[in-house]
XYZ file of C-alpha atoms in Angstrom:
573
model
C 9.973 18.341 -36.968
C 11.720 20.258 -34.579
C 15.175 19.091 -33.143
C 15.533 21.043 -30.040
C 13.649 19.129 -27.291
C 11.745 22.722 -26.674
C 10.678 22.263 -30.402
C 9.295 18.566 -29.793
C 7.563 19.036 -26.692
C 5.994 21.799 -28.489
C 5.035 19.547 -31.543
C 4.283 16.739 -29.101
C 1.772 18.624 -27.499
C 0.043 19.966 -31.005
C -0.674 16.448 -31.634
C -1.883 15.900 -28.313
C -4.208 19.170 -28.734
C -5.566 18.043 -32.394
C -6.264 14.675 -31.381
C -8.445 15.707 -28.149
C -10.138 18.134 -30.502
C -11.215 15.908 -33.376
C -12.536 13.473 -30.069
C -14.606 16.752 -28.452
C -16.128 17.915 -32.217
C -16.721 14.209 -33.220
C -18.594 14.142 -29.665
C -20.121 17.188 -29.856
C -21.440 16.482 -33.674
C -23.311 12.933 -32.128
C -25.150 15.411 -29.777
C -26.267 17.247 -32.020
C -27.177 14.631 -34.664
C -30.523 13.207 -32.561
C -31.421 10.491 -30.640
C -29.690 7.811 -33.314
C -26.366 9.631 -33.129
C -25.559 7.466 -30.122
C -24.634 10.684 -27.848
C -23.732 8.572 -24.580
C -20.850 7.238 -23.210
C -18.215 7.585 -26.347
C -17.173 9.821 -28.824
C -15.779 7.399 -31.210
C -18.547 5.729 -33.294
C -19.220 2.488 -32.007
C -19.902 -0.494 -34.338
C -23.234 -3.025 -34.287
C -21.871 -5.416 -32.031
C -21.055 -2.333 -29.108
C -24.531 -0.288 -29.507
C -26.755 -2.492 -31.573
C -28.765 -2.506 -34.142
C -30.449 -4.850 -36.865
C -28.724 -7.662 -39.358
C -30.650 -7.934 -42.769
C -30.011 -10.995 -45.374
C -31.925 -10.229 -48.121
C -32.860 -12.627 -51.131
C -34.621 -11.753 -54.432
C -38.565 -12.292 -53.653
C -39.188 -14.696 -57.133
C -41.727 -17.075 -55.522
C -43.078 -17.503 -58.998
C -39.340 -19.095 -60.223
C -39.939 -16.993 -63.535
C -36.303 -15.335 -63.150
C -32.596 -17.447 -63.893
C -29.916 -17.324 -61.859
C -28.023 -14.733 -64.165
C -31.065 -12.160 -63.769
C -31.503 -13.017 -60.299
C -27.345 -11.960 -59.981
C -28.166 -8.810 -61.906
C -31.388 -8.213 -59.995
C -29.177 -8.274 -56.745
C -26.671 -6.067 -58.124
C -29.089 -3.129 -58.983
C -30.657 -3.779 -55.233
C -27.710 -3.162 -53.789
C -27.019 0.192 -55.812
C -30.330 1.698 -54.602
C -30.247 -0.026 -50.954
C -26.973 1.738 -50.165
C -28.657 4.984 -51.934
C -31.400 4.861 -48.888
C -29.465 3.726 -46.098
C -27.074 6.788 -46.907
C -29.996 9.287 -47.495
C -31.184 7.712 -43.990
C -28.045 8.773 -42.378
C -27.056 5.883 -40.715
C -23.021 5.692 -39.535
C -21.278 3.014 -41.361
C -23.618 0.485 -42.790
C -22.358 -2.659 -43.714
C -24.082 -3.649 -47.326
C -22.478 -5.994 -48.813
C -23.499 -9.051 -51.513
C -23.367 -12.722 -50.260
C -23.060 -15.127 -52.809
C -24.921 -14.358 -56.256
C -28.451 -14.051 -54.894
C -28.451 -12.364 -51.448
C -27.345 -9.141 -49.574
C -26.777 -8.441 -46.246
C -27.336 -5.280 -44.670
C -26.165 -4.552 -41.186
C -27.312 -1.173 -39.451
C -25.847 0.069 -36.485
C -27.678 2.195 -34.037
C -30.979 2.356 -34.987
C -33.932 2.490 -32.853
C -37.032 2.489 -35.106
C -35.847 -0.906 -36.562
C -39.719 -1.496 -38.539
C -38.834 1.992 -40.057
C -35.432 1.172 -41.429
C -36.807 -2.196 -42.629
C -39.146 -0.642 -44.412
C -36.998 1.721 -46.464
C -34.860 -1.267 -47.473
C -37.744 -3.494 -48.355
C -40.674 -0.575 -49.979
C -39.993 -1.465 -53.805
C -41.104 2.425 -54.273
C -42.650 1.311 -57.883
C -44.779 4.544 -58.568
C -46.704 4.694 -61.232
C -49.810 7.175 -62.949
C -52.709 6.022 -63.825
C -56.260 7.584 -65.389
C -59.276 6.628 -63.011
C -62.058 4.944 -65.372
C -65.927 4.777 -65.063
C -67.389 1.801 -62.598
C -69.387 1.352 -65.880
C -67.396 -1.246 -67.587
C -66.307 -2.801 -64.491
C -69.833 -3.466 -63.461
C -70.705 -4.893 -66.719
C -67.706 -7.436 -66.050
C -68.786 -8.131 -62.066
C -71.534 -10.907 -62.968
C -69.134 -12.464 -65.132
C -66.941 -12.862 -61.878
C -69.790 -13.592 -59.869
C -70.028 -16.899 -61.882
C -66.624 -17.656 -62.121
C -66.030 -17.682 -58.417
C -69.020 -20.160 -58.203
C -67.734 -22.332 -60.816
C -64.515 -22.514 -58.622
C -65.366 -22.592 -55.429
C -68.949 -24.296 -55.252
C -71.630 -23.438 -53.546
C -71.242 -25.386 -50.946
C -67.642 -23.774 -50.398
C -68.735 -20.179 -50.266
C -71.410 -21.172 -48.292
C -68.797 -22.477 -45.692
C -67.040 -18.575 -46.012
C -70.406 -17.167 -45.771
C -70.046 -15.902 -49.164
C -73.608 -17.482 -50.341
C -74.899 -14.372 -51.114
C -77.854 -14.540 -53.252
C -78.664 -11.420 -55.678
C -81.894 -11.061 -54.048
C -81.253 -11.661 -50.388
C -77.586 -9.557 -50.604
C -77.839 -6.660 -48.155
C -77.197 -3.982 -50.342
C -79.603 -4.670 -52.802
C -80.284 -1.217 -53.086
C -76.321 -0.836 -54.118
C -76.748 -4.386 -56.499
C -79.825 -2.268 -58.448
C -77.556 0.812 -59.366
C -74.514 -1.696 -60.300
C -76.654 -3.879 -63.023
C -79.597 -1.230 -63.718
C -82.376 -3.850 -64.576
C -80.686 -7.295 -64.460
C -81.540 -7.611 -60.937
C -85.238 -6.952 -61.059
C -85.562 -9.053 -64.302
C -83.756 -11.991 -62.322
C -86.164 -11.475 -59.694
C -89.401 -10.908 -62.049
C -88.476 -14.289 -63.944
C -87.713 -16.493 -60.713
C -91.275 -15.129 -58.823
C -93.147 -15.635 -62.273
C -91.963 -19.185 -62.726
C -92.357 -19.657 -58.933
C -95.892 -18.596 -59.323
C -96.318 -20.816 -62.314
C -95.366 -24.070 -60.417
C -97.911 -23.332 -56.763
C -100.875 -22.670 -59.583
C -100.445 -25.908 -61.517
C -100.207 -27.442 -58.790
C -103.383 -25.885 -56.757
C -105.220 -26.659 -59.954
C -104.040 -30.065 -60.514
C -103.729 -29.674 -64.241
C -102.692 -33.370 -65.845
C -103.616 -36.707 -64.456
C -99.593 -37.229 -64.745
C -98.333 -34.666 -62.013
C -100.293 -36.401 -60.135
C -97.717 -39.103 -60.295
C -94.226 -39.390 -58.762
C -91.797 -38.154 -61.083
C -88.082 -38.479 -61.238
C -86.724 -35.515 -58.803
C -84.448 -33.506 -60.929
C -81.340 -31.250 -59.146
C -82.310 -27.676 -58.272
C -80.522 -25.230 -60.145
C -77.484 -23.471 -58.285
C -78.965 -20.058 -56.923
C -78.082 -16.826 -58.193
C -74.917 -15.912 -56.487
C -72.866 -13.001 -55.499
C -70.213 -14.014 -53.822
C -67.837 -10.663 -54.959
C -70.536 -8.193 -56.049
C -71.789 -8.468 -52.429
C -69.118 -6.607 -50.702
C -68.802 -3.869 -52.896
C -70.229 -0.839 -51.908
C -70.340 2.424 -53.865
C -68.334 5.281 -52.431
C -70.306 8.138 -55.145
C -66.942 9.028 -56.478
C -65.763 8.174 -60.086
C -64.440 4.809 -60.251
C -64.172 3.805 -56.485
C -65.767 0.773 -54.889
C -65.998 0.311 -51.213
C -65.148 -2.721 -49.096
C -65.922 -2.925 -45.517
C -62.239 -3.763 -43.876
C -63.489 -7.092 -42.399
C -63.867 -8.090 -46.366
C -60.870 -7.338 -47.670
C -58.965 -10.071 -47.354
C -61.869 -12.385 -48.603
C -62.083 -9.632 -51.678
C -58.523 -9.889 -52.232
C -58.594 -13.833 -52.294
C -61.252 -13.443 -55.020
C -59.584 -11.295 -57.092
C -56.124 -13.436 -57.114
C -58.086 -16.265 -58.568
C -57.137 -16.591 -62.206
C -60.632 -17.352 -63.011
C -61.977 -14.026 -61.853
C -58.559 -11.713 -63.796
C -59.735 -13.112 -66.789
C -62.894 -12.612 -66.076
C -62.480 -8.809 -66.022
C -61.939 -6.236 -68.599
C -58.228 -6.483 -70.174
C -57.462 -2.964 -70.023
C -59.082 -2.332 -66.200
C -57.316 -2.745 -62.733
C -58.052 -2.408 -59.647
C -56.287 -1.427 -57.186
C -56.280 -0.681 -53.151
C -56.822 2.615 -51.542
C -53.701 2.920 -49.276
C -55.462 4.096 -46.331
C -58.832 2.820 -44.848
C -61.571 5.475 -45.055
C -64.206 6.378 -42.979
C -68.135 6.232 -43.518
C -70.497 6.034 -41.100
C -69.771 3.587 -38.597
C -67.884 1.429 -40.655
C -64.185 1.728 -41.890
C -63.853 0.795 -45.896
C -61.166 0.907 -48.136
C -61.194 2.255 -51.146
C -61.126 0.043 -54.702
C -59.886 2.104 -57.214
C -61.221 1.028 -61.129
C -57.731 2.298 -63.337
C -56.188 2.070 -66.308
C -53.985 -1.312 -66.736
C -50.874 0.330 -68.651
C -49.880 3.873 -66.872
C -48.684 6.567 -68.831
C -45.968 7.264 -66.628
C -44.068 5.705 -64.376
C -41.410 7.172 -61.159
C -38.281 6.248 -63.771
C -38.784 10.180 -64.955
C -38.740 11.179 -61.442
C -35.510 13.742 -60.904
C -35.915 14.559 -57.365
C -38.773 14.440 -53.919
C -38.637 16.222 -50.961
C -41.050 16.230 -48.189
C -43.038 19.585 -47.390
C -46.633 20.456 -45.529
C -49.403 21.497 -47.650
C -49.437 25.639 -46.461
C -53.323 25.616 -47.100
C -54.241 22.225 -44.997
C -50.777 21.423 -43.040
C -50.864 18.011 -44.201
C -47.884 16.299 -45.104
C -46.871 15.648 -48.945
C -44.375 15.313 -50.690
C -43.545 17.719 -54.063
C -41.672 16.189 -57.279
C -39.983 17.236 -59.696
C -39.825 14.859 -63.571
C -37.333 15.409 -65.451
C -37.348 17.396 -69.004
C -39.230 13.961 -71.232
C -41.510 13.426 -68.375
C -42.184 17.486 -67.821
C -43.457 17.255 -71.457
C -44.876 13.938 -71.555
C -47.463 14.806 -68.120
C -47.945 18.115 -69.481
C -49.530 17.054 -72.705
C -51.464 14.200 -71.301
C -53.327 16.187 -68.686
C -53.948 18.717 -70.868
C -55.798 16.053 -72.497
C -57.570 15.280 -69.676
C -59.182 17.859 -67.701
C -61.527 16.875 -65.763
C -60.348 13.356 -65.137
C -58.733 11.647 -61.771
C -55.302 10.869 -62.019
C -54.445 7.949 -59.633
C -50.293 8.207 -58.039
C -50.282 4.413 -57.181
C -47.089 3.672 -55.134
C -46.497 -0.100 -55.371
C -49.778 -1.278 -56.602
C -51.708 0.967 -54.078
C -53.649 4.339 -54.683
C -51.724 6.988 -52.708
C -54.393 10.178 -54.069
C -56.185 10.268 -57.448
C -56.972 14.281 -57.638
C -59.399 15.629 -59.970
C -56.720 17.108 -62.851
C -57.882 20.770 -63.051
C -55.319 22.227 -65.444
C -52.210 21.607 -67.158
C -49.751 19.839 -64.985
C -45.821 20.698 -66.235
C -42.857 19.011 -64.716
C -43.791 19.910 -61.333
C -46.364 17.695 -59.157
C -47.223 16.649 -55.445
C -48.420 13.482 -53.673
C -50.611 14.332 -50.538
C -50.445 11.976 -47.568
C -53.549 13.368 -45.594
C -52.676 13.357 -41.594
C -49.675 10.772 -42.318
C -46.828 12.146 -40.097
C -44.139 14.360 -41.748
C -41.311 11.386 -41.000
C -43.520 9.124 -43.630
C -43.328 11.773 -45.661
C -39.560 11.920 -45.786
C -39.195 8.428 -46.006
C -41.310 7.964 -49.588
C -39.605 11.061 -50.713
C -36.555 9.428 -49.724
C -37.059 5.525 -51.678
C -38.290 7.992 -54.417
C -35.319 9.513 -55.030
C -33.188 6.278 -54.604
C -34.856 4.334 -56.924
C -37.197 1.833 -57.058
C -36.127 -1.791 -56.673
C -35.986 -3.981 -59.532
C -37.209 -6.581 -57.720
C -39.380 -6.899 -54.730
C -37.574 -8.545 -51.548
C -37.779 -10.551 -48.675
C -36.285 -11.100 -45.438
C -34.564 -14.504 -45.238
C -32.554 -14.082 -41.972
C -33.584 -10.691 -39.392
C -31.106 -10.419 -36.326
C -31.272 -7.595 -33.448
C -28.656 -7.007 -31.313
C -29.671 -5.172 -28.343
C -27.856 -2.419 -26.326
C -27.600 -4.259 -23.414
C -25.375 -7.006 -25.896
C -23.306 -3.659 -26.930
C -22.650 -2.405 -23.142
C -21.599 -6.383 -21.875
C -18.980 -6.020 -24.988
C -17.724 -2.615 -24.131
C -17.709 -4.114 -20.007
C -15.561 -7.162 -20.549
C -13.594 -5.082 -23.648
C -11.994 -2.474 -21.162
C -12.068 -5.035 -18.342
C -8.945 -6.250 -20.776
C -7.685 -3.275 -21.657
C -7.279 -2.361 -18.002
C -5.493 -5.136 -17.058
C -3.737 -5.251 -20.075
C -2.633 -1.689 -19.221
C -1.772 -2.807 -15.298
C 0.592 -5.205 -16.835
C 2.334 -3.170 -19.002
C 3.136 -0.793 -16.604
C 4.420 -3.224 -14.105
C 6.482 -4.934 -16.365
C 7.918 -2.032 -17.862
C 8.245 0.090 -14.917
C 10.196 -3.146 -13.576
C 12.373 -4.042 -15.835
C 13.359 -0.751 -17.435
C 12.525 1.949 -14.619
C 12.697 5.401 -15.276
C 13.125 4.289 -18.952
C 10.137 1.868 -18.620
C 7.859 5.172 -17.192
C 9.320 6.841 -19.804
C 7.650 4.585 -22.470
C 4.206 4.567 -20.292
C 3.960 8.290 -21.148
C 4.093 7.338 -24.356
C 1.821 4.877 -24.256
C -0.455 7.535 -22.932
C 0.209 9.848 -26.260
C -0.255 6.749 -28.394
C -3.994 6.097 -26.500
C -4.733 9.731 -27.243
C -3.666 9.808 -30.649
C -5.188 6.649 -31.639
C -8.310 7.622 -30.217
C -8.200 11.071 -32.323
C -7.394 9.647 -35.155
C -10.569 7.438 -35.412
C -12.434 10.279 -34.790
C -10.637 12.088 -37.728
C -11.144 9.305 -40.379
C -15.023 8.636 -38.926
C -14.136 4.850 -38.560
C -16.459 2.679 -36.530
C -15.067 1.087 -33.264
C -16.311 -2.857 -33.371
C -14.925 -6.046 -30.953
C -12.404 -6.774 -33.788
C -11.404 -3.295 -33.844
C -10.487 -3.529 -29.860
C -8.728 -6.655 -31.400
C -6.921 -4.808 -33.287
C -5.902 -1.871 -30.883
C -4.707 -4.030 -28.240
C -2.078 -5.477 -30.686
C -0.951 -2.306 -31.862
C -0.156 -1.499 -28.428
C 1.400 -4.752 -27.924
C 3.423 -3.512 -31.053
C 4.273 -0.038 -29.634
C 5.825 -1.663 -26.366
C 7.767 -4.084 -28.662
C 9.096 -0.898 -30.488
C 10.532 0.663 -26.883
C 11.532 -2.942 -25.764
C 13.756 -2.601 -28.940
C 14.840 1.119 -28.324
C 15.451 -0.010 -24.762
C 17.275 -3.194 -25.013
C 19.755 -1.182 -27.709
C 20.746 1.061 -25.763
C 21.734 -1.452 -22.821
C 24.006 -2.420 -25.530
C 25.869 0.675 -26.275
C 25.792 1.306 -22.650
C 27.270 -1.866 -22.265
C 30.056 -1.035 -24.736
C 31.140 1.806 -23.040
C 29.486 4.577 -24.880
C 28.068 8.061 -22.955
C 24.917 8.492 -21.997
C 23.487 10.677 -24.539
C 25.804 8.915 -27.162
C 24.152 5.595 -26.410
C 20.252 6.833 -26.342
C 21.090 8.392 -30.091
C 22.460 4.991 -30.905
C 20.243 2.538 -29.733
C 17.323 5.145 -30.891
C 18.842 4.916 -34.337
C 19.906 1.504 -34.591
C 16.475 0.229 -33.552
C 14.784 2.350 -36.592
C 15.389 0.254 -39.471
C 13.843 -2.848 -37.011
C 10.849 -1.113 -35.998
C 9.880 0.479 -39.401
C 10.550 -2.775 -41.108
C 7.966 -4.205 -38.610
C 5.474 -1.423 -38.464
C 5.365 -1.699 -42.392
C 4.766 -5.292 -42.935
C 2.138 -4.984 -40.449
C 0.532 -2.067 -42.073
C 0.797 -3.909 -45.608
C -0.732 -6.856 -44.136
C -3.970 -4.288 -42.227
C -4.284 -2.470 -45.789
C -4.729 -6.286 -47.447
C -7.674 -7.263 -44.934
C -9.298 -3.673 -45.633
C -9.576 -4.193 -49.227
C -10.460 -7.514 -49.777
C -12.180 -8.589 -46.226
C -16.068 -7.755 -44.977
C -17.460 -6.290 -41.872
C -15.858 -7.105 -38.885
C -12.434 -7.921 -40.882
C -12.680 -4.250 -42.026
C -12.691 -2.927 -38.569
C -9.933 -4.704 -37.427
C -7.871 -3.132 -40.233
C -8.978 -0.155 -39.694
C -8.082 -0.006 -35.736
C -5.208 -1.667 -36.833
C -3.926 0.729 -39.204
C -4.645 3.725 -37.341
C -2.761 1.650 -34.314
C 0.409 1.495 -36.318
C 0.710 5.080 -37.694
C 0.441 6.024 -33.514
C 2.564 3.553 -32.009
C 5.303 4.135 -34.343
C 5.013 8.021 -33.575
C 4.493 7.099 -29.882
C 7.695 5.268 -30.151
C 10.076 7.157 -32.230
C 8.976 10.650 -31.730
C 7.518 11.104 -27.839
C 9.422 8.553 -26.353
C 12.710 9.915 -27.642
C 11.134 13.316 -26.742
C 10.761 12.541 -22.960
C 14.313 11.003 -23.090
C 15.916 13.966 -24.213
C 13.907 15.825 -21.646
C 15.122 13.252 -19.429
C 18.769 13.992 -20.138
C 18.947 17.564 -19.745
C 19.673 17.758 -16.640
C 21.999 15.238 -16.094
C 26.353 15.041 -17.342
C 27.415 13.001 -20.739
C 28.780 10.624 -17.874
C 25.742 10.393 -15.581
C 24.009 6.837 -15.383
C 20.299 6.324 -16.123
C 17.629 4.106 -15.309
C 17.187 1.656 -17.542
């Protein structure tokens, strides 16, 4: 530091210089970030509760109770790993992720706009797995089996209330039914019209004196039913149903019963198309017939990025397996040439491509006319992670903008007339002195202001907390200063003689203050959460400038002051 007042104006005004220009580049970087950078009213960050932006407590999804506590505690631990992974990928300013107890996490996000976007990344369990597409053949051996299952469970009279009384001969697509069980059908029919026929020509003939008679009436038989079978389709591509959109949640319902898993093949699944498809005038989707165990799964996944196809200009996204899983995908489609390979992204089919050649370590996931921001987003949960766990929301809070801008209002409603009464007290009791300290109190705004732009910190209401009592702690340092050098005025001492005094008697007061305080902010930084955080940060940053403010510029301007005036000249204070 420079000891000629020249010297310190000079350094004074450096500081003033690098503060103002970490405020313009932090400003000018928000600008330039998009419409989520928050490029408005402030160059300093500002935290949820000053520009909104969505609260998240999540809890480990085990609605099955099949996990203890402990792996439920690890389970959460892993989440939050690959959480904050995706939130930082997704380039959102100073997230707040933090565990709650053993079993939940809590996310706040500040600033975001496309809030069903950002709760998607956090919640999309990004489990991707590959799987070989298999024949309808032994699925449609299996379907009948089904087919009487669900009756067995439901009743007739039950499906008949869903309007899933379906009877093989009367179902719709009968012409679909005929090509799913090849001769079954017309033997079912040929039996039931040959016995049918049987009964109306006994009894035209008569035959027996006893039919004549009443007999005991005995139950009808429970029709031939096709509750499930009926609202498949076939799509003429290997191993893919079709279910008319209106049907899939009654297909789904089927297919969770435990009756109907166990009445289909072991090693089959099937699995959702992602997307609904098109034919005719009817929207389907797609029911894929795969492989239960894949052969690989997104755990040998080294990196994704999102691209457009150059051929098409669809969106996709190109990744990369590491060295084991280059090898391992290599030699199993070399195997199978001429197959469909199935990329099924948490338990739906994202593409199953025809496998023409070799694949190495390199492969690609196309997403059709999905918009290049979905693409980004998978590619970005790919390369995070996938969660151990699925989740699900147990507490979802949005705080709106106009919340943020009623916070900022009443927050520099108090500043200002915090500021008013500092400078009327001051100015009052200390005069020139008292303006003195004002200016200073000006450099201390600047620098406090630049230096939360330097450190990217995140302005909250508890971080306005804690810069008003930092300046209440930089006045205290110039009431000190000042009241001092009353003292060695007091006693007789020159001018200049007394300002050096009381400037250096105060120190050892004002540092031992400043530091306890600064202990104290460190403290609450490591060991508090969230809005506690803030505060110490403000705080902190508060400290460093107020004891600058006070020491440095205000001793600066006195000197300035001074130089003009005798050793024996009064002052104002």
């Amino acid at each position: 530091m420079f000891k000629s007042v020249r010297g310190r104006l000079i350094t004074t005004v450096l500081l003033m210089a690098l503060a103002g220009w970490q405020l313009y580049d932090h400003y000018q970087s928000s600008c330039n970030n998009g419409e989520d950078a928050g490029c408005v009213q402030s160059p300093i960050k500002l935290g949820l509760d000053l520009q909104g932006g969505m609260h998240l407590v999540l809890e480990v999804d085990d609605s099955l109770g099949t996990m203890t506590p402990e792996a439920r505690a690890q389970a959460i631990d892993q989440v939050e790993r690959i959480v904050r992974s995706r939130i930082d990928e997704l380039g959102v300013e100073e997230p707040l992720i933090q565990k709650s107890g053993a079993e939940r996490l809590i996310v706040e996000l500040a600033g975001i706009s496309d809030q069903e976007r950002a709760r998607g990344i956090v919640q999309q369990a990004a489990f991707l797995e590959f799987k070989l597409v298999r024949s309808l053949a032994e699925m449609d051996a299996a379907l009948p089996r089904a087919d009487r299952a669900i009756v067995a469970a439901l009743g007739v009279d039950s499906l008949r209330a869903l309007g899933r009384a379906v009877e093989e001969t009367e179902s719709a697509t009968a012409d679909v039914e005929a090509l799913l069980f090849g001769g079954d059908t017309t033997q079912a029919d040929g039996e039931a019209g040959t016995e049918e026929g049987a009964g109306d020509q006994a009894a035209a003939d008569g035959e027996g004196p006893d039919e004549a008679e009443p007999q005991e009436e005995e139950e009808p038989e429970a029709p031939n039913l096709r509750p499930f079978t009926s609202l498949l389709s076939l799509s003429g591509a290997e191993g893919i149903y079709l279910v008319g959109v209106e049907d899939v949640e009654q297909a789904q319902a089927f297919l969770g019963m435990p009756e109907v898993r166990r009445a289909l093949p072991r090693d089959l699944e099937l699995h959702w198309g992602e997307e609904p498809v098109t034919s005719g005038a009817r929207q389907y989707r797609e029911l894929y017939v795969l492989e239960e165990e894949p052969f690989m799964t997104g755990d040998r996944l080294e990196d994704a990025i999102a691209a457009r196809d150059p051929q098409f200009n669809e969106a996709q996204v190109q990744f990369e397996l590491n060295r084991l899983g280059g090898r391992e995908f290599s030699r199993f489609t070399s195997q199978h040439v001429g197959d469909f390979l199935a990329i099924v992204l948490d338990g739906e089919v994202v593409s199953a491509p025809v496998i023409q050649d070799r694949i190495g370590a390199r492969g690609q996931i196309n997403l059709g006319n999905s918009p290049m921001e979905e693409a980004s987003d998978l590619a970005l949960v790919l390369r995070a992670g996938a969660l151990p766990v699925p989740l699900r929301i147990m507490e979802e809070r949005t705080v709106g903008p106009s919340l943020g801008a009623d916070s900022i209002s009443q927050g520099q409603i108090a500043g200002i007339i915090g500021v008013i009464l500092i400078l009327v007290i001051m100015i009052g009791y200390y005069r020139v002195a008292g303006l003195l300290a004002v200016g200073a109190l000006f450099f201390y705004v600047v620098l406090v202001m630049g230096g939360m732009a330097m450190v990217n910190a995140t302005l909250t209401l508890p971080g306005i907390a804690g810069l008003i009592l930092s300046v209440g702690m930089a006045v205290d340092a110039n009431v000190l200063i000042f009241e001092r050098i009353r003292e060695e005025l007091a006693a007789g001492r020159a001018t200049r003689t007394a300002v050096d005094e009381g400037f250096n008697h105060a120190l050892s007061a004002i540092v031992d203050a400043n530091i306890t305080t600064l202990i104290t902010a460190l403290i609450l930084f490591q060991f508090g959460t969230g809005p506690v955080r803030g505060f110490a940060v403000t705080l902190s940053i508060g400290i460093v400038a107020s004891f600058i403010s006070a020491i440095y510029v205000t001793r600066t301007l006195f000197l300035f002051y001074l130089q003009g005036k005798k050793a024996s000249d009064p002052i104002s204070i």
